[in-house]
């Protein structure tokens, strides 16, 4: 048989006998900012049937999902869910970090401009600091860029990092404009439907929508508009929609983990989620979409709450620590500017100053560590480059190593005692924060529901990095290029 005829025969055989790859029409990732795992059960009895209860009643919950790096903050959490990786590899070392000696946010990009509002900083954002691919990037390449990928959140980093490099768009809230914007990284102008949406969904300029339950509804309103106007999940090519709920974090920071404000925002989340799932049932079809829900981090109970109930509490004054540490190093090395910053429990040394003066950086680190170890509120202090040698419990040590990126993380690792915020606060402060290894910050929800997901639960320990590996395995696409997570089997106790 001639080669051409053989090739045609082989192609015909393949066409006749090979079934198409089975995938859901739509993947929806929902990251609830600062959602402690136990909120699934603390508020459970007040949830409606179609929202968070539906996820638990129809889906599969891994009840022991942990964040496997330090610090546990927003930008890292969102990037880790979708890359299946850790700051050591993704380069997203925090909400803010230093790149080549300059402080930046995780998504700040001065080479792009605002789209959808007068030009300014709110729109100068992109994923260019992200050094890894995401679920969406892998889906794009697997579908020859026919699958659609969108991100939506009030926070820029919570929309941009999950959506990845190849996204059709990411939209976030511009408080100055009082509506959603994007950047020229994605497009030159908003689509007409998005301009119309902004006309009917807006606030007065400078209104802090993030600290209200209204922010949850605004987020899901845009998610619903994206499904309808971009026809997500309404053909045979899989799309992805990454949603992040930011108001839960802003309210936790301001009002803490208990009280009417926190209660209201989670009840609103549940109602809005129920309506959104109902829309997916109508537009995409029940069983045709895959949903997963998690958090980027948890949150410590507020110091005020802990104090009232006689539990360890307080705050470590990182600003004062920086001042005193610089003074101490000045005595030893003759420069008062050797510490550039203390941020996310990391000491960033001033490498430019150290090089200009010809100083020994190892000697400076050793002196700084010796001084900081005297502070009673610090459990551990160590040189990032020598973490493997440090006398720190293995679990904490490995998470610190996973969180260390030599070019962006800083020089000295600090861990505050349990129950302490990593900053000072005034008397009567009701709010809280996050960032530590402790379960209150690192134990997060991990729930899957929908396409090919059985009902059940498991107490198996899983990690935030397992989401990307699991979703990509279900889609039969390659996992992101820095993914260290494992694909989970949906086997459990129920």
CSV table of C-alpha atoms in Angstrom, one decimal:
chain,number,residue,atom,x,y,z
A,1,UNK,CA,0.0,0.0,0.0
A,2,UNK,CA,1.3,3.5,-0.9
A,3,UNK,CA,2.4,5.7,2.0
A,4,UNK,CA,-0.3,8.3,1.2
A,5,UNK,CA,-3.0,5.6,1.2
A,6,UNK,CA,-1.8,4.1,4.5
A,7,UNK,CA,-1.9,7.5,6.1
A,8,UNK,CA,-5.4,8.1,4.9
A,9,UNK,CA,-6.5,4.7,6.1
A,10,UNK,CA,-4.9,5.2,9.6
A,11,UNK,CA,-6.6,8.6,9.9
A,12,UNK,CA,-10.0,7.1,8.9
A,13,UNK,CA,-9.5,4.3,11.5
A,14,UNK,CA,-8.7,6.8,14.2
A,15,UNK,CA,-11.7,9.0,13.3
A,16,UNK,CA,-14.0,6.0,13.4
A,17,UNK,CA,-12.8,4.4,16.6
A,18,UNK,CA,-11.5,7.1,18.9
A,19,UNK,CA,-14.1,8.9,21.1
A,20,UNK,CA,-13.6,12.6,21.8
A,21,UNK,CA,-12.0,13.6,25.0
A,22,UNK,CA,-14.7,14.1,27.6
A,23,UNK,CA,-14.6,17.4,29.5
A,24,UNK,CA,-17.0,19.7,31.3
A,25,UNK,CA,-18.3,22.7,29.3
A,26,UNK,CA,-17.2,25.1,32.1
A,27,UNK,CA,-14.9,25.1,35.0
A,28,UNK,CA,-15.6,27.6,37.8
A,29,UNK,CA,-13.1,28.3,40.5
A,30,UNK,CA,-14.3,30.3,43.5
A,31,UNK,CA,-11.8,31.6,46.0
A,32,UNK,CA,-13.3,33.2,49.1
A,33,UNK,CA,-10.8,35.6,50.5
A,34,UNK,CA,-10.0,34.9,54.2
A,35,UNK,CA,-12.5,32.1,54.5
A,36,UNK,CA,-11.6,29.8,57.4
A,37,UNK,CA,-12.4,26.2,56.9
A,38,UNK,CA,-14.6,26.0,59.9
A,39,UNK,CA,-17.0,28.7,58.5
A,40,UNK,CA,-18.5,25.9,56.4
A,41,UNK,CA,-19.9,24.5,59.6
A,42,UNK,CA,-20.0,27.5,61.9
A,43,UNK,CA,-22.7,29.2,59.7
A,44,UNK,CA,-24.0,25.9,58.2
A,45,UNK,CA,-27.5,25.9,59.8
A,46,UNK,CA,-28.2,29.3,58.3
A,47,UNK,CA,-27.2,28.5,54.8
A,48,UNK,CA,-29.8,28.1,52.1
A,49,UNK,CA,-30.2,24.8,50.3
A,50,UNK,CA,-28.8,25.9,47.0
A,51,UNK,CA,-25.5,27.5,48.0
A,52,UNK,CA,-22.7,26.3,50.3
A,53,UNK,CA,-25.0,23.5,51.6
A,54,UNK,CA,-25.4,22.3,48.0
A,55,UNK,CA,-21.7,22.1,47.5
A,56,UNK,CA,-21.4,19.9,50.6
A,57,UNK,CA,-24.5,17.9,50.0
A,58,UNK,CA,-23.8,17.1,46.3
A,59,UNK,CA,-20.0,17.5,46.1
A,60,UNK,CA,-16.8,16.2,47.7
A,61,UNK,CA,-15.1,17.9,50.5
A,62,UNK,CA,-11.5,17.4,51.6
A,63,UNK,CA,-11.7,18.5,55.1
A,64,UNK,CA,-8.0,18.7,55.9
A,65,UNK,CA,-6.7,21.0,53.2
A,66,UNK,CA,-3.7,23.0,54.3
A,67,UNK,CA,-1.6,25.8,52.8
A,68,UNK,CA,2.0,24.4,52.5
A,69,UNK,CA,4.0,27.6,52.5
A,70,UNK,CA,4.5,30.8,54.6
A,71,UNK,CA,3.3,33.6,54.4
A,72,UNK,CA,-0.4,32.9,54.0
A,73,UNK,CA,-1.5,36.0,52.1
A,74,UNK,CA,-3.8,36.9,49.2
A,75,UNK,CA,-1.6,37.1,46.2
A,76,UNK,CA,0.2,33.9,47.0
A,77,UNK,CA,-3.0,32.0,47.8
A,78,UNK,CA,-4.7,32.9,44.5
A,79,UNK,CA,-1.6,32.1,42.4
A,80,UNK,CA,-1.0,28.8,44.3
A,81,UNK,CA,-4.6,27.6,43.7
A,82,UNK,CA,-4.3,28.0,40.0
A,83,UNK,CA,-0.6,27.2,39.4
A,84,UNK,CA,-0.5,24.3,41.9
A,85,UNK,CA,2.8,25.7,43.1
A,86,UNK,CA,4.5,27.8,45.8
A,87,UNK,CA,6.3,31.2,45.9
A,88,UNK,CA,9.7,29.5,45.5
A,89,UNK,CA,8.7,28.7,42.0
A,90,UNK,CA,5.9,31.1,41.0
A,91,UNK,CA,7.8,34.3,42.1
A,92,UNK,CA,4.6,35.6,43.7
A,93,UNK,CA,6.3,36.1,47.1
A,94,UNK,CA,3.6,38.2,48.7
A,95,UNK,CA,1.0,40.9,48.1
A,96,UNK,CA,4.1,43.2,47.9
A,97,UNK,CA,7.7,42.3,47.5
A,98,UNK,CA,11.0,43.7,46.1
A,99,UNK,CA,12.1,43.1,42.5
A,100,UNK,CA,15.6,44.3,41.7
A,101,UNK,CA,15.6,46.5,44.8
A,102,UNK,CA,12.2,48.2,44.0
A,103,UNK,CA,9.1,47.5,46.0
A,104,UNK,CA,6.1,46.4,43.9
A,105,UNK,CA,2.8,44.8,44.2
A,106,UNK,CA,2.2,41.3,42.9
A,107,UNK,CA,0.5,42.6,39.7
A,108,UNK,CA,1.8,46.2,39.3
A,109,UNK,CA,2.9,46.9,35.7
A,110,UNK,CA,3.7,50.4,34.6
A,111,UNK,CA,4.0,49.3,30.9
A,112,UNK,CA,0.2,48.9,30.6
A,113,UNK,CA,-2.6,51.4,31.0
A,114,UNK,CA,-6.1,51.5,32.5
A,115,UNK,CA,-9.0,50.4,30.3
A,116,UNK,CA,-12.5,51.5,31.3
A,117,UNK,CA,-11.7,54.6,33.3
A,118,UNK,CA,-9.4,57.6,33.2
A,119,UNK,CA,-5.8,56.4,33.2
A,120,UNK,CA,-4.2,55.9,36.5
A,121,UNK,CA,-2.7,53.3,38.8
A,122,UNK,CA,-5.8,51.2,39.4
A,123,UNK,CA,-5.6,49.8,35.9
A,124,UNK,CA,-1.8,49.5,35.5
A,125,UNK,CA,-1.8,45.8,36.4
A,126,UNK,CA,-0.9,42.5,34.7
A,127,UNK,CA,0.3,39.0,35.5
A,128,UNK,CA,3.9,39.7,34.4
A,129,UNK,CA,5.4,39.0,37.8
A,130,UNK,CA,4.0,35.5,37.7
A,131,UNK,CA,6.7,33.0,36.7
A,132,UNK,CA,4.5,30.0,36.3
A,133,UNK,CA,1.5,28.9,34.1
A,134,UNK,CA,-2.0,28.4,35.5
A,135,UNK,CA,-4.9,26.1,34.9
A,136,UNK,CA,-6.3,28.6,32.4
A,137,UNK,CA,-3.0,28.8,30.5
A,138,UNK,CA,-2.9,25.0,30.2
A,139,UNK,CA,-6.6,24.9,29.1
A,140,UNK,CA,-5.9,27.6,26.4
A,141,UNK,CA,-3.0,25.6,24.9
A,142,UNK,CA,-4.9,22.3,25.1
A,143,UNK,CA,-7.8,23.8,23.1
A,144,UNK,CA,-5.6,25.7,20.6
A,145,UNK,CA,-6.8,28.9,22.4
A,146,UNK,CA,-10.4,28.3,21.6
A,147,UNK,CA,-11.5,27.9,25.3
A,148,UNK,CA,-12.3,31.1,27.0
A,149,UNK,CA,-10.7,32.2,30.3
A,150,UNK,CA,-11.8,35.1,32.5
A,151,UNK,CA,-11.1,36.3,36.0
A,152,UNK,CA,-13.3,38.6,38.2
A,153,UNK,CA,-12.8,40.1,41.6
A,154,UNK,CA,-12.9,43.4,43.4
A,155,UNK,CA,-9.1,43.0,44.1
A,156,UNK,CA,-6.8,43.3,41.1
A,157,UNK,CA,-4.5,40.5,42.2
A,158,UNK,CA,-7.4,38.2,43.0
A,159,UNK,CA,-8.7,38.5,39.4
A,160,UNK,CA,-5.4,38.7,37.5
A,161,UNK,CA,-3.3,35.9,39.0
A,162,UNK,CA,-6.0,33.2,38.8
A,163,UNK,CA,-6.8,34.1,35.2
A,164,UNK,CA,-3.1,33.7,34.2
A,165,UNK,CA,-1.1,34.9,31.3
A,166,UNK,CA,-3.4,33.9,28.4
A,167,UNK,CA,-6.7,35.0,29.7
A,168,UNK,CA,-9.2,36.7,27.5
A,169,UNK,CA,-9.7,39.2,30.3
A,170,UNK,CA,-9.5,39.9,34.0
A,171,UNK,CA,-11.7,42.5,35.6
A,172,UNK,CA,-11.3,44.3,38.9
A,173,UNK,CA,-12.8,47.2,40.8
A,174,UNK,CA,-11.5,50.7,40.5
A,175,UNK,CA,-12.6,52.6,43.6
A,176,UNK,CA,-11.8,55.9,42.0
A,177,UNK,CA,-14.2,55.3,39.2
A,178,UNK,CA,-16.7,53.3,41.2
A,179,UNK,CA,-16.9,50.4,38.7
A,180,UNK,CA,-14.9,47.6,37.0
A,181,UNK,CA,-11.8,48.1,34.9
A,182,UNK,CA,-9.1,46.1,33.1
A,183,UNK,CA,-5.8,47.0,31.4
A,184,UNK,CA,-4.3,47.1,28.0
A,185,UNK,CA,-2.6,43.8,28.7
A,186,UNK,CA,-5.9,42.3,27.8
A,187,UNK,CA,-7.7,44.7,25.4
A,188,UNK,CA,-7.8,48.3,24.2
A,189,UNK,CA,-11.4,49.0,25.2
A,190,UNK,CA,-14.1,47.3,27.2
A,191,UNK,CA,-16.7,45.3,25.2
A,192,UNK,CA,-20.0,47.0,24.8
A,193,UNK,CA,-21.8,44.7,27.2
A,194,UNK,CA,-19.2,45.5,29.9
A,195,UNK,CA,-19.6,49.2,29.4
A,196,UNK,CA,-23.4,48.7,29.8
A,197,UNK,CA,-22.8,46.7,32.9
A,198,UNK,CA,-20.7,49.4,34.5
A,199,UNK,CA,-23.5,51.9,33.8
A,200,UNK,CA,-26.0,49.9,35.9
A,201,UNK,CA,-23.5,48.5,38.4
A,202,UNK,CA,-21.6,51.4,40.0
A,203,UNK,CA,-21.0,53.3,43.2
A,204,UNK,CA,-20.0,56.8,43.9
A,205,UNK,CA,-16.2,57.4,43.6
A,206,UNK,CA,-14.2,56.5,46.7
A,207,UNK,CA,-16.9,54.3,48.2
A,208,UNK,CA,-15.2,51.3,49.8
A,209,UNK,CA,-17.4,48.5,48.5
A,210,UNK,CA,-14.9,45.9,49.7
A,211,UNK,CA,-16.0,46.4,53.3
A,212,UNK,CA,-19.6,45.7,52.5
A,213,UNK,CA,-21.7,42.7,51.7
A,214,UNK,CA,-22.7,44.5,48.5
A,215,UNK,CA,-19.2,43.7,47.2
A,216,UNK,CA,-20.1,40.0,47.2
A,217,UNK,CA,-23.2,40.6,45.1
A,218,UNK,CA,-21.3,42.9,42.7
A,219,UNK,CA,-18.8,40.2,42.1
A,220,UNK,CA,-21.4,37.5,41.4
A,221,UNK,CA,-23.3,40.0,39.2
A,222,UNK,CA,-20.3,40.3,37.0
A,223,UNK,CA,-19.7,36.6,37.0
A,224,UNK,CA,-23.3,36.0,35.8
A,225,UNK,CA,-22.9,38.7,33.1
A,226,UNK,CA,-19.7,37.0,31.9
A,227,UNK,CA,-21.5,33.7,31.6
A,228,UNK,CA,-24.4,35.2,29.7
A,229,UNK,CA,-22.5,37.7,27.4
A,230,UNK,CA,-19.4,35.6,26.7
A,231,UNK,CA,-21.5,32.5,26.3
A,232,UNK,CA,-19.3,30.6,28.8
A,233,UNK,CA,-19.9,26.9,28.9
A,234,UNK,CA,-22.4,27.0,26.1
A,235,UNK,CA,-20.5,25.0,23.4
A,236,UNK,CA,-18.3,21.9,23.4
A,237,UNK,CA,-15.0,23.7,24.2
A,238,UNK,CA,-14.3,24.0,27.9
A,239,UNK,CA,-14.1,27.5,29.3
A,240,UNK,CA,-12.8,28.6,32.7
A,241,UNK,CA,-14.2,31.4,35.0
A,242,UNK,CA,-12.1,32.3,38.1
A,243,UNK,CA,-14.1,34.2,40.7
A,244,UNK,CA,-12.7,35.7,43.9
A,245,UNK,CA,-14.8,37.1,46.7
A,246,UNK,CA,-12.8,40.0,48.2
A,247,UNK,CA,-15.3,41.5,50.7
A,248,UNK,CA,-14.9,38.6,53.1
A,249,UNK,CA,-11.3,39.6,53.6
A,250,UNK,CA,-11.8,43.3,53.9
A,251,UNK,CA,-14.5,42.7,56.5
A,252,UNK,CA,-12.4,40.3,58.5
A,253,UNK,CA,-9.5,42.7,58.6
A,254,UNK,CA,-11.8,45.5,59.8
A,255,UNK,CA,-14.3,43.7,62.1
A,256,UNK,CA,-12.7,40.3,62.9
A,257,UNK,CA,-14.0,36.7,62.6
A,258,UNK,CA,-17.1,37.1,64.8
A,259,UNK,CA,-19.9,39.6,64.9
A,260,UNK,CA,-22.7,40.8,62.7
A,261,UNK,CA,-20.5,42.1,59.9
A,262,UNK,CA,-18.8,38.7,59.3
A,263,UNK,CA,-22.1,36.9,59.8
A,264,UNK,CA,-23.8,39.1,57.2
A,265,UNK,CA,-21.1,38.8,54.5
A,266,UNK,CA,-21.2,34.9,54.7
A,267,UNK,CA,-24.9,34.8,54.6
A,268,UNK,CA,-24.8,37.1,51.5
A,269,UNK,CA,-22.1,34.9,50.0
A,270,UNK,CA,-24.3,31.9,50.4
A,271,UNK,CA,-27.4,33.6,48.8
A,272,UNK,CA,-25.4,34.9,45.9
A,273,UNK,CA,-23.7,31.6,45.3
A,274,UNK,CA,-27.1,29.9,45.2
A,275,UNK,CA,-28.3,32.2,42.6
A,276,UNK,CA,-25.1,31.8,40.5
A,277,UNK,CA,-25.3,28.0,40.6
A,278,UNK,CA,-29.0,28.2,39.5
A,279,UNK,CA,-27.9,30.3,36.5
A,280,UNK,CA,-25.3,27.7,35.6
A,281,UNK,CA,-27.9,25.0,35.8
A,282,UNK,CA,-30.0,27.0,33.3
A,283,UNK,CA,-27.3,28.2,30.9
A,284,UNK,CA,-24.7,25.4,31.0
A,285,UNK,CA,-26.8,22.5,32.4
A,286,UNK,CA,-26.7,20.6,35.6
A,287,UNK,CA,-23.8,18.1,35.5
A,288,UNK,CA,-22.1,19.9,32.6
A,289,UNK,CA,-19.9,22.2,34.8
A,290,UNK,CA,-17.3,21.6,37.4
A,291,UNK,CA,-17.1,24.0,40.4
A,292,UNK,CA,-14.4,24.1,43.1
A,293,UNK,CA,-14.4,26.4,46.2
A,294,UNK,CA,-11.6,27.3,48.5
A,295,UNK,CA,-9.9,30.2,50.2
A,296,UNK,CA,-6.5,31.9,49.7
A,297,UNK,CA,-5.9,31.8,53.4
A,298,UNK,CA,-7.9,31.8,56.7
A,299,UNK,CA,-7.7,34.3,59.5
A,300,UNK,CA,-6.8,34.5,63.2
A,301,UNK,CA,-9.6,35.3,65.7
A,302,UNK,CA,-9.3,39.0,66.6
A,303,UNK,CA,-6.9,39.8,69.5
A,304,UNK,CA,-9.8,41.5,71.2
A,305,UNK,CA,-12.0,38.4,71.0
A,306,UNK,CA,-9.1,36.2,72.1
A,307,UNK,CA,-8.4,38.4,75.1
A,308,UNK,CA,-12.0,38.4,76.2
A,309,UNK,CA,-11.9,34.6,76.3
A,310,UNK,CA,-8.5,34.4,78.0
A,311,UNK,CA,-6.6,32.9,75.0
A,312,UNK,CA,-3.1,34.0,73.9
A,313,UNK,CA,-3.3,37.3,72.0
A,314,UNK,CA,-1.5,40.4,70.9
A,315,UNK,CA,0.6,41.9,68.2
A,316,UNK,CA,4.2,42.2,67.3
A,317,UNK,CA,5.3,45.7,66.3
A,318,UNK,CA,7.2,45.1,63.1
A,319,UNK,CA,7.6,48.9,62.5
A,320,UNK,CA,9.3,49.4,65.8
A,321,UNK,CA,11.3,46.3,65.3
A,322,UNK,CA,12.7,47.6,62.1
A,323,UNK,CA,13.7,50.9,63.7
A,324,UNK,CA,15.5,49.2,66.6
A,325,UNK,CA,17.1,46.6,64.4
A,326,UNK,CA,18.5,49.3,62.1
A,327,UNK,CA,19.9,51.1,65.2
A,328,UNK,CA,21.5,47.9,66.4
A,329,UNK,CA,23.1,47.2,63.0
A,330,UNK,CA,24.3,50.8,62.8
A,331,UNK,CA,26.3,50.3,66.0
A,332,UNK,CA,28.0,47.3,64.6
A,333,UNK,CA,28.5,48.3,60.9
A,334,UNK,CA,28.3,52.1,60.7
A,335,UNK,CA,25.1,52.4,58.6
A,336,UNK,CA,21.6,53.2,59.8
A,337,UNK,CA,20.0,51.9,56.5
A,338,UNK,CA,20.8,48.2,56.4
A,339,UNK,CA,17.2,47.1,56.8
A,340,UNK,CA,15.1,48.1,53.9
A,341,UNK,CA,11.8,46.7,55.4
A,342,UNK,CA,10.2,44.1,57.6
A,343,UNK,CA,7.2,42.7,55.7
A,344,UNK,CA,5.1,39.5,56.0
A,345,UNK,CA,7.5,38.4,58.8
A,346,UNK,CA,10.5,38.7,56.5
A,347,UNK,CA,13.5,41.0,57.0
A,348,UNK,CA,14.6,42.6,53.7
A,349,UNK,CA,18.2,43.8,53.9
A,350,UNK,CA,19.3,46.8,51.9
A,351,UNK,CA,21.6,45.0,49.4
A,352,UNK,CA,22.5,48.2,47.6
A,353,UNK,CA,23.7,49.9,50.8
A,354,UNK,CA,25.6,46.7,51.8
A,355,UNK,CA,27.4,46.5,48.4
A,356,UNK,CA,28.2,50.2,48.3
A,357,UNK,CA,29.9,50.0,51.7
A,358,UNK,CA,31.6,46.7,51.0
A,359,UNK,CA,30.0,45.0,54.0
A,360,UNK,CA,29.8,41.3,54.7
A,361,UNK,CA,26.1,40.3,54.3
A,362,UNK,CA,26.5,37.1,56.3
A,363,UNK,CA,27.9,39.0,59.2
A,364,UNK,CA,25.0,41.4,59.0
A,365,UNK,CA,22.4,38.6,58.9
A,366,UNK,CA,24.1,36.9,61.8
A,367,UNK,CA,24.0,40.0,63.9
A,368,UNK,CA,20.4,40.7,63.0
A,369,UNK,CA,19.3,37.2,63.9
A,370,UNK,CA,21.1,37.3,67.2
A,371,UNK,CA,19.3,40.5,68.0
A,372,UNK,CA,15.8,39.4,66.9
A,373,UNK,CA,16.1,36.1,68.8
A,374,UNK,CA,15.9,38.1,72.0
A,375,UNK,CA,12.4,39.3,71.3
A,376,UNK,CA,9.9,37.3,73.4
A,377,UNK,CA,7.1,37.5,70.8
A,378,UNK,CA,9.1,35.8,68.1
A,379,UNK,CA,9.1,32.0,68.1
A,380,UNK,CA,11.7,31.5,65.4
A,381,UNK,CA,14.3,33.6,63.5
A,382,UNK,CA,16.5,32.1,60.8
A,383,UNK,CA,18.6,32.9,57.7
A,384,UNK,CA,16.5,31.9,54.7
A,385,UNK,CA,19.6,30.5,53.0
A,386,UNK,CA,20.2,28.2,55.9
A,387,UNK,CA,16.6,27.1,56.8
A,388,UNK,CA,17.4,23.4,56.4
A,389,UNK,CA,19.9,23.7,59.3
A,390,UNK,CA,17.6,25.7,61.6
A,391,UNK,CA,16.2,24.3,64.8
A,392,UNK,CA,12.6,24.7,63.7
A,393,UNK,CA,9.9,22.0,63.5
A,394,UNK,CA,9.9,20.2,60.1
A,395,UNK,CA,6.4,21.3,59.1
A,396,UNK,CA,7.1,25.0,59.7
A,397,UNK,CA,10.6,24.7,58.1
A,398,UNK,CA,9.3,23.1,54.9
A,399,UNK,CA,6.6,25.7,54.6
A,400,UNK,CA,9.1,28.5,55.0
A,401,UNK,CA,11.4,26.9,52.4
A,402,UNK,CA,8.4,26.7,50.0
A,403,UNK,CA,7.7,30.4,50.6
A,404,UNK,CA,11.3,31.4,49.9
A,405,UNK,CA,12.2,32.9,46.5
A,406,UNK,CA,15.8,34.1,46.6
A,407,UNK,CA,15.2,37.1,44.3
A,408,UNK,CA,12.0,38.4,45.9
A,409,UNK,CA,11.5,37.1,49.5
A,410,UNK,CA,14.1,38.9,51.7
A,411,UNK,CA,16.8,37.5,53.8
A,412,UNK,CA,15.6,36.5,57.3
A,413,UNK,CA,12.6,34.4,58.2
A,414,UNK,CA,10.6,35.4,61.3
A,415,UNK,CA,7.7,33.5,63.0
A,416,UNK,CA,5.6,35.2,65.7
A,417,UNK,CA,4.1,33.2,68.5
A,418,UNK,CA,0.6,31.7,68.1
A,419,UNK,CA,-2.3,34.2,68.7
A,420,UNK,CA,-0.2,37.2,67.7
A,421,UNK,CA,-0.7,39.5,64.7
A,422,UNK,CA,2.5,40.5,62.9
A,423,UNK,CA,1.8,44.2,63.5
A,424,UNK,CA,0.9,46.5,66.3
A,425,UNK,CA,-2.7,47.8,66.8
A,426,UNK,CA,-4.4,50.3,69.0
A,427,UNK,CA,-6.6,49.6,72.0
A,428,UNK,CA,-10.1,48.6,71.0
A,429,UNK,CA,-9.1,47.3,67.5
A,430,UNK,CA,-11.8,44.8,66.4
A,431,UNK,CA,-10.1,43.4,63.3
A,432,UNK,CA,-7.7,40.7,62.5
A,433,UNK,CA,-5.2,39.5,59.9
A,434,UNK,CA,-3.4,36.4,58.6
A,435,UNK,CA,0.0,35.3,57.3
A,436,UNK,CA,1.3,32.5,59.6
A,437,UNK,CA,1.6,28.8,59.4
A,438,UNK,CA,-0.9,28.1,62.2
A,439,UNK,CA,-4.2,26.3,61.3
A,440,UNK,CA,-6.3,29.4,61.8
A,441,UNK,CA,-4.4,30.9,58.8
A,442,UNK,CA,-3.5,27.7,56.8
A,443,UNK,CA,-6.6,25.4,57.1
A,444,UNK,CA,-8.9,26.2,54.1
A,445,UNK,CA,-12.0,24.7,52.4
A,446,UNK,CA,-11.5,22.3,49.5
A,447,UNK,CA,-14.8,21.4,47.9
A,448,UNK,CA,-15.5,20.1,44.4
A,449,UNK,CA,-19.0,19.8,42.9
A,450,UNK,CA,-20.5,18.9,39.5
A,451,UNK,CA,-19.1,17.2,36.5
A,452,UNK,CA,-17.8,13.6,37.4
A,453,UNK,CA,-17.5,14.5,41.2
A,454,UNK,CA,-19.1,12.0,43.5
A,455,UNK,CA,-20.6,12.9,46.8
A,456,UNK,CA,-18.4,12.3,49.8
A,457,UNK,CA,-15.7,13.7,52.1
A,458,UNK,CA,-12.2,12.8,53.3
A,459,UNK,CA,-10.0,13.6,56.2
A,460,UNK,CA,-6.9,12.9,54.1
A,461,UNK,CA,-4.4,15.8,54.3
A,462,UNK,CA,-4.4,17.7,51.1
A,463,UNK,CA,-2.8,21.0,50.1
A,464,UNK,CA,-3.7,24.2,48.3
A,465,UNK,CA,-1.3,23.1,45.5
A,466,UNK,CA,-3.5,20.1,44.7
A,467,UNK,CA,-6.3,22.0,43.0
A,468,UNK,CA,-4.5,22.6,39.8
A,469,UNK,CA,-3.2,19.0,39.5
A,470,UNK,CA,-6.7,17.6,40.2
A,471,UNK,CA,-8.6,19.9,37.8
A,472,UNK,CA,-6.0,19.3,35.0
A,473,UNK,CA,-6.2,15.6,35.5
A,474,UNK,CA,-10.0,15.7,35.2
A,475,UNK,CA,-9.7,17.7,32.0
A,476,UNK,CA,-7.0,15.4,30.6
A,477,UNK,CA,-4.7,18.4,30.0
A,478,UNK,CA,-1.1,18.9,31.2
A,479,UNK,CA,-0.8,20.4,34.6
A,480,UNK,CA,0.8,23.9,35.0
A,481,UNK,CA,4.6,24.0,34.4
A,482,UNK,CA,5.5,24.6,38.1
A,483,UNK,CA,2.8,22.4,39.7
A,484,UNK,CA,4.0,20.4,42.7
A,485,UNK,CA,0.5,19.3,43.7
A,486,UNK,CA,-1.2,15.8,43.5
A,487,UNK,CA,-4.3,14.8,41.6
A,488,UNK,CA,-6.9,13.8,44.2
A,489,UNK,CA,-9.0,10.6,43.8
A,490,UNK,CA,-12.3,11.6,45.4
A,491,UNK,CA,-12.4,8.7,47.8
A,492,UNK,CA,-13.6,9.2,51.3
A,493,UNK,CA,-15.7,8.2,54.2
A,494,UNK,CA,-19.3,8.7,53.0
